[in-house]
Short mmCIF file of C-alpha atoms in Angstrom, two decimals:
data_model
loop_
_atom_site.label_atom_id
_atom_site.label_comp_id
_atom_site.label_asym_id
_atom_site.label_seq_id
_atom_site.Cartn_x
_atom_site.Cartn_y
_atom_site.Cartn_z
CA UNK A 1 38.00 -7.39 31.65
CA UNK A 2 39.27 -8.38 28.12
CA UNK A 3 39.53 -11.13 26.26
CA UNK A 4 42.27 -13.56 26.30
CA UNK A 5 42.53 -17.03 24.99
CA UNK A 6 39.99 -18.82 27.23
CA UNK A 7 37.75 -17.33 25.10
CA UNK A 8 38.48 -17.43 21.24
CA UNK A 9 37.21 -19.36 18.94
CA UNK A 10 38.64 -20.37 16.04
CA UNK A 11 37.17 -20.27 12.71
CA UNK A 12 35.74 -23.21 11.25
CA UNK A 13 37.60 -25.51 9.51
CA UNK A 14 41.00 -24.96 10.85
CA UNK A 15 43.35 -27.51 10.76
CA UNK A 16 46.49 -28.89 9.33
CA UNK A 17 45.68 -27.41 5.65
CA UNK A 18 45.68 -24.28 4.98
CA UNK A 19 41.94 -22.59 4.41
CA UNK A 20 42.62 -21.89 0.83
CA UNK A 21 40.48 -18.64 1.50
CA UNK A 22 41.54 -15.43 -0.48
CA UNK A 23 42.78 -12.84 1.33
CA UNK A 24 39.70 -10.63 -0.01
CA UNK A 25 37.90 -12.87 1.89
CA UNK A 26 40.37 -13.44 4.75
CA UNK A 27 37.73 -13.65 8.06
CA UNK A 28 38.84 -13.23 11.18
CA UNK A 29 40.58 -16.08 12.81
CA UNK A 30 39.24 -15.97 16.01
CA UNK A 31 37.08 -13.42 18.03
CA UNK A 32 36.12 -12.75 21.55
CA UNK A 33 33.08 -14.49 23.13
CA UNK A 34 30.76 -12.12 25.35
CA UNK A 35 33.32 -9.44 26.53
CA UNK A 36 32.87 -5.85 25.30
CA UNK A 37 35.69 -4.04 24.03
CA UNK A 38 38.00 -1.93 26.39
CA UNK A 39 37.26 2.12 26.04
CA UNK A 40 39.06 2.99 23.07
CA UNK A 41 39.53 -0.81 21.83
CA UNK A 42 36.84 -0.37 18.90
CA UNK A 43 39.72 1.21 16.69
CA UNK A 44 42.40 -1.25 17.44
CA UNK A 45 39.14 -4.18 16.82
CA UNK A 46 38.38 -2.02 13.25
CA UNK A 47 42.00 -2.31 12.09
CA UNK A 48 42.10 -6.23 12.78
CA UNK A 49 39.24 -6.55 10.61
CA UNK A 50 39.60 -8.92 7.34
CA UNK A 51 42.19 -6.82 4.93
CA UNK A 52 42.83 -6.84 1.30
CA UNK A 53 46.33 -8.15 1.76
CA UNK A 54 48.04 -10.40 4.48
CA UNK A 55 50.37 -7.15 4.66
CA UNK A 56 47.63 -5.14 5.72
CA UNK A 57 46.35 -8.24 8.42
CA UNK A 58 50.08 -8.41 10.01
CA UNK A 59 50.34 -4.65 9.56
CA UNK A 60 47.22 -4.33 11.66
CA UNK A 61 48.09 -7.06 14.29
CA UNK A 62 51.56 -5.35 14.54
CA UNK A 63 49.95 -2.69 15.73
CA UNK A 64 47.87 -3.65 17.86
CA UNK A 65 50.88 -5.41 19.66
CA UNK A 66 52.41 -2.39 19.89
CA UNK A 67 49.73 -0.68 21.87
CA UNK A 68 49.20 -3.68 23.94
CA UNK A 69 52.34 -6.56 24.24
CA UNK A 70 50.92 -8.89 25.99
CA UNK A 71 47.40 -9.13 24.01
CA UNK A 72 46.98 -12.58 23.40
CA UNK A 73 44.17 -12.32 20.67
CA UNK A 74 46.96 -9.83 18.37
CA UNK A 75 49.03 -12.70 18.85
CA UNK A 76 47.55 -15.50 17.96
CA UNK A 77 45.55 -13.63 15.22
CA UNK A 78 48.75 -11.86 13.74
CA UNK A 79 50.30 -15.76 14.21
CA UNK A 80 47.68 -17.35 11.94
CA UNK A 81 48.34 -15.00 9.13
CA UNK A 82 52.20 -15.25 9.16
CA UNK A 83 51.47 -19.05 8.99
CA UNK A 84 49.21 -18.68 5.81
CA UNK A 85 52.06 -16.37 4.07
CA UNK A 86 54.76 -19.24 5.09
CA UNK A 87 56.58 -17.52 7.80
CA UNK A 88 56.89 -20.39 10.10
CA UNK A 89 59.28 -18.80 12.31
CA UNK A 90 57.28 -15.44 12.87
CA UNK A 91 54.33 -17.42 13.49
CA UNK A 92 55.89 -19.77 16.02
CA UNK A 93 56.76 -16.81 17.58
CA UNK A 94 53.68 -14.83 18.25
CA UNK A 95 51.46 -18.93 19.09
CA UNK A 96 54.43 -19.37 21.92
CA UNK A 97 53.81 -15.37 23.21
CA UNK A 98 49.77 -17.05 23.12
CA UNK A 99 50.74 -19.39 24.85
CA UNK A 100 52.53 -18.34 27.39
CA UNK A 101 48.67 -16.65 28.46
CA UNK A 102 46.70 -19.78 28.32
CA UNK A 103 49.07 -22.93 28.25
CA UNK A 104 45.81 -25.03 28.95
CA UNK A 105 44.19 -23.66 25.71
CA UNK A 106 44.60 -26.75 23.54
CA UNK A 107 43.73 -24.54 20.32
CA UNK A 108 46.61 -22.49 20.84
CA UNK A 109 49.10 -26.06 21.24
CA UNK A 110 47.33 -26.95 18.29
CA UNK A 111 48.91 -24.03 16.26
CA UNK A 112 52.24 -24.14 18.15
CA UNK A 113 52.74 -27.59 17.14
CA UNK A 114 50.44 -27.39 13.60
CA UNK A 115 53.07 -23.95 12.52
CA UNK A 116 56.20 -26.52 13.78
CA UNK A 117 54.98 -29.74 11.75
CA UNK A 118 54.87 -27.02 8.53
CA UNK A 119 58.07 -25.56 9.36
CA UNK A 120 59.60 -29.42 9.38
CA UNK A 121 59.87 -29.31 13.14
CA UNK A 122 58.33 -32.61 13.46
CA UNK A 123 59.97 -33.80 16.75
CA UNK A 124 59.52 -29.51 18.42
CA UNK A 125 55.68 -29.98 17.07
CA UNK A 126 54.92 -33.78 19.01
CA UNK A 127 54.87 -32.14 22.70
CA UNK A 128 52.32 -29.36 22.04
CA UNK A 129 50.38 -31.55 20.35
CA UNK A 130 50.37 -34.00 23.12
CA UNK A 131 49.69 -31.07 25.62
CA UNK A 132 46.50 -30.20 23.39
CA UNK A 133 45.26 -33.95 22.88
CA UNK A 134 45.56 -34.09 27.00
CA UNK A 135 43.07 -31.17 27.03
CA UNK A 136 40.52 -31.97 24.67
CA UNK A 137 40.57 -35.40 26.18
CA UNK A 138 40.09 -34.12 29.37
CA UNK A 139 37.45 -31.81 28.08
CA UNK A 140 35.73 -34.51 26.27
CA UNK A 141 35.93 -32.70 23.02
CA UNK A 142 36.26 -35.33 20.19
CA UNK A 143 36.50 -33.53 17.45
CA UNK A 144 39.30 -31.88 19.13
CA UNK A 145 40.65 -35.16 19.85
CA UNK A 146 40.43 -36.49 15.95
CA UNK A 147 42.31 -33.23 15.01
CA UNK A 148 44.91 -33.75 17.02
CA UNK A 149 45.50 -37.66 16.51
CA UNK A 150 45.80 -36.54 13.02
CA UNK A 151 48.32 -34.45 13.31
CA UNK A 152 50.42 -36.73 15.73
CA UNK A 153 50.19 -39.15 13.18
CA UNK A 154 51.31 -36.40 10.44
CA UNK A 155 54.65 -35.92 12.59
CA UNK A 156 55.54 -39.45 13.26
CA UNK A 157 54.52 -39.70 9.99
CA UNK A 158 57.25 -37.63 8.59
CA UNK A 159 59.93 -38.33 11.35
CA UNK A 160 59.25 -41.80 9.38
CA UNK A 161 57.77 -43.58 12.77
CA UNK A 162 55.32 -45.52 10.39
CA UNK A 163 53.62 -47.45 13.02
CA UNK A 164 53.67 -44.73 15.39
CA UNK A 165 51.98 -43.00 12.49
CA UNK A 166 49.47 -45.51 11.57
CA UNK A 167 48.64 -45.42 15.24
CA UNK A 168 47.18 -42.06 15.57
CA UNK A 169 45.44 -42.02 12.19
CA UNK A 170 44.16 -44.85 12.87
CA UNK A 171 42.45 -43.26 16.08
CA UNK A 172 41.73 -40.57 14.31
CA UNK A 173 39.89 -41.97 11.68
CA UNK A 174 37.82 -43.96 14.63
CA UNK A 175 36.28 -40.97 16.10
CA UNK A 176 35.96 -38.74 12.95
CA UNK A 177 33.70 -42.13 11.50
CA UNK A 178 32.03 -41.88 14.96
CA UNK A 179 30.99 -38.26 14.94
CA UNK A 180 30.14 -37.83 11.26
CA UNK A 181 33.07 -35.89 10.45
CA UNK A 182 33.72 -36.85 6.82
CA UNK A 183 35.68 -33.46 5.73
CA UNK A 184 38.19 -34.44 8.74
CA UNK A 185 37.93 -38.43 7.84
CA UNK A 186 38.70 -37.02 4.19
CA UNK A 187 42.03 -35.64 5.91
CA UNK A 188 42.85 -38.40 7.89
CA UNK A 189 42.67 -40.87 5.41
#
């Protein structure tokens, strides 16, 4: 069996800003929990490895996609690092070809509609989101929850729906004060 999107992880920290990591440093964005590698895989799992470059990352993705279309992991992955170098529309791309494995993996919605609030897609990004915030909800994940109020109240923020706006941060800030998250409260306020 290999891994799909029920079971990444994603790094720490990720959210609406970018990591300000350098690419020397670049770690993988997400990485499969408790499956072993397919026969043969361990090359294709080498390549993805952190890079010098974010040409050498999508390089490496890119080809891993080529071997295997529909892996979700290459995907997402190779989506992540097209949204750090500002290619919004590659990287919506590759999150909706994610998604379309695991539309009830609210990290995934997250970066469909995180990639579509940077590419000024405000009112594309609000349904994703929503999707996501239904899942961590129903998951009972609050951090999830905070991240995602956030960035509802970023959109409605910018499609100038102030109270809308104020709304969700708002909520956000409530549960990132609740569960001690003061680098997300930071965000949020």
């Amino acid at each position: 069996e290999r891994a799909g999107p029920q079971t990444l992880r994603p790094r720490r920290g990720v959210g609406t800003e970018s990591s300000g990591r350098s690419w020397g440093r670049h770690p993988r964005r997400c990485r499969p929990i408790g499956i072993r590698p397919e026969h043969g895989a361990e090359e294709e799992i080498a390549a993805a490895k952190p890079h010098e470059s974010p040409e050498d990352s999508i390089r490496a993705y890119e080809e891993m996609l080529k071997n295997d279309p529909d892996d979700p992991f290459a995907a997402f992955n190779l989506g992540e690092v097209l949204e750090e170098t500002g290619e919004f529309a590659g990287a919506e791309k590759h999150y909706l070809a994610a998604v379309k494995h695991d539309a009830r993996n609210p990290l995934l919605q997250f970066a469909l509609g995180r990639v579509r609030i940077k590419a000024s897609n405000h009112e594309a990004a609000l349904p994703e989101l929503q999707k996501a915030l239904a899942i961590y909800t129903e998951m009972g994940s609050e951090e999830g929850q905070g991240t995602i109020l956030n960035a509802i109240g970023r959109a409605n923020d910018m499609l100038r729906r102030y109270d809308d706006a104020l709304d969700y941060y708002g909520r956000s800030e409530t549960i990132k004060r609740k569960i001690g998250d003061k680098s997300g409260l930071a965000k949020t306020l």
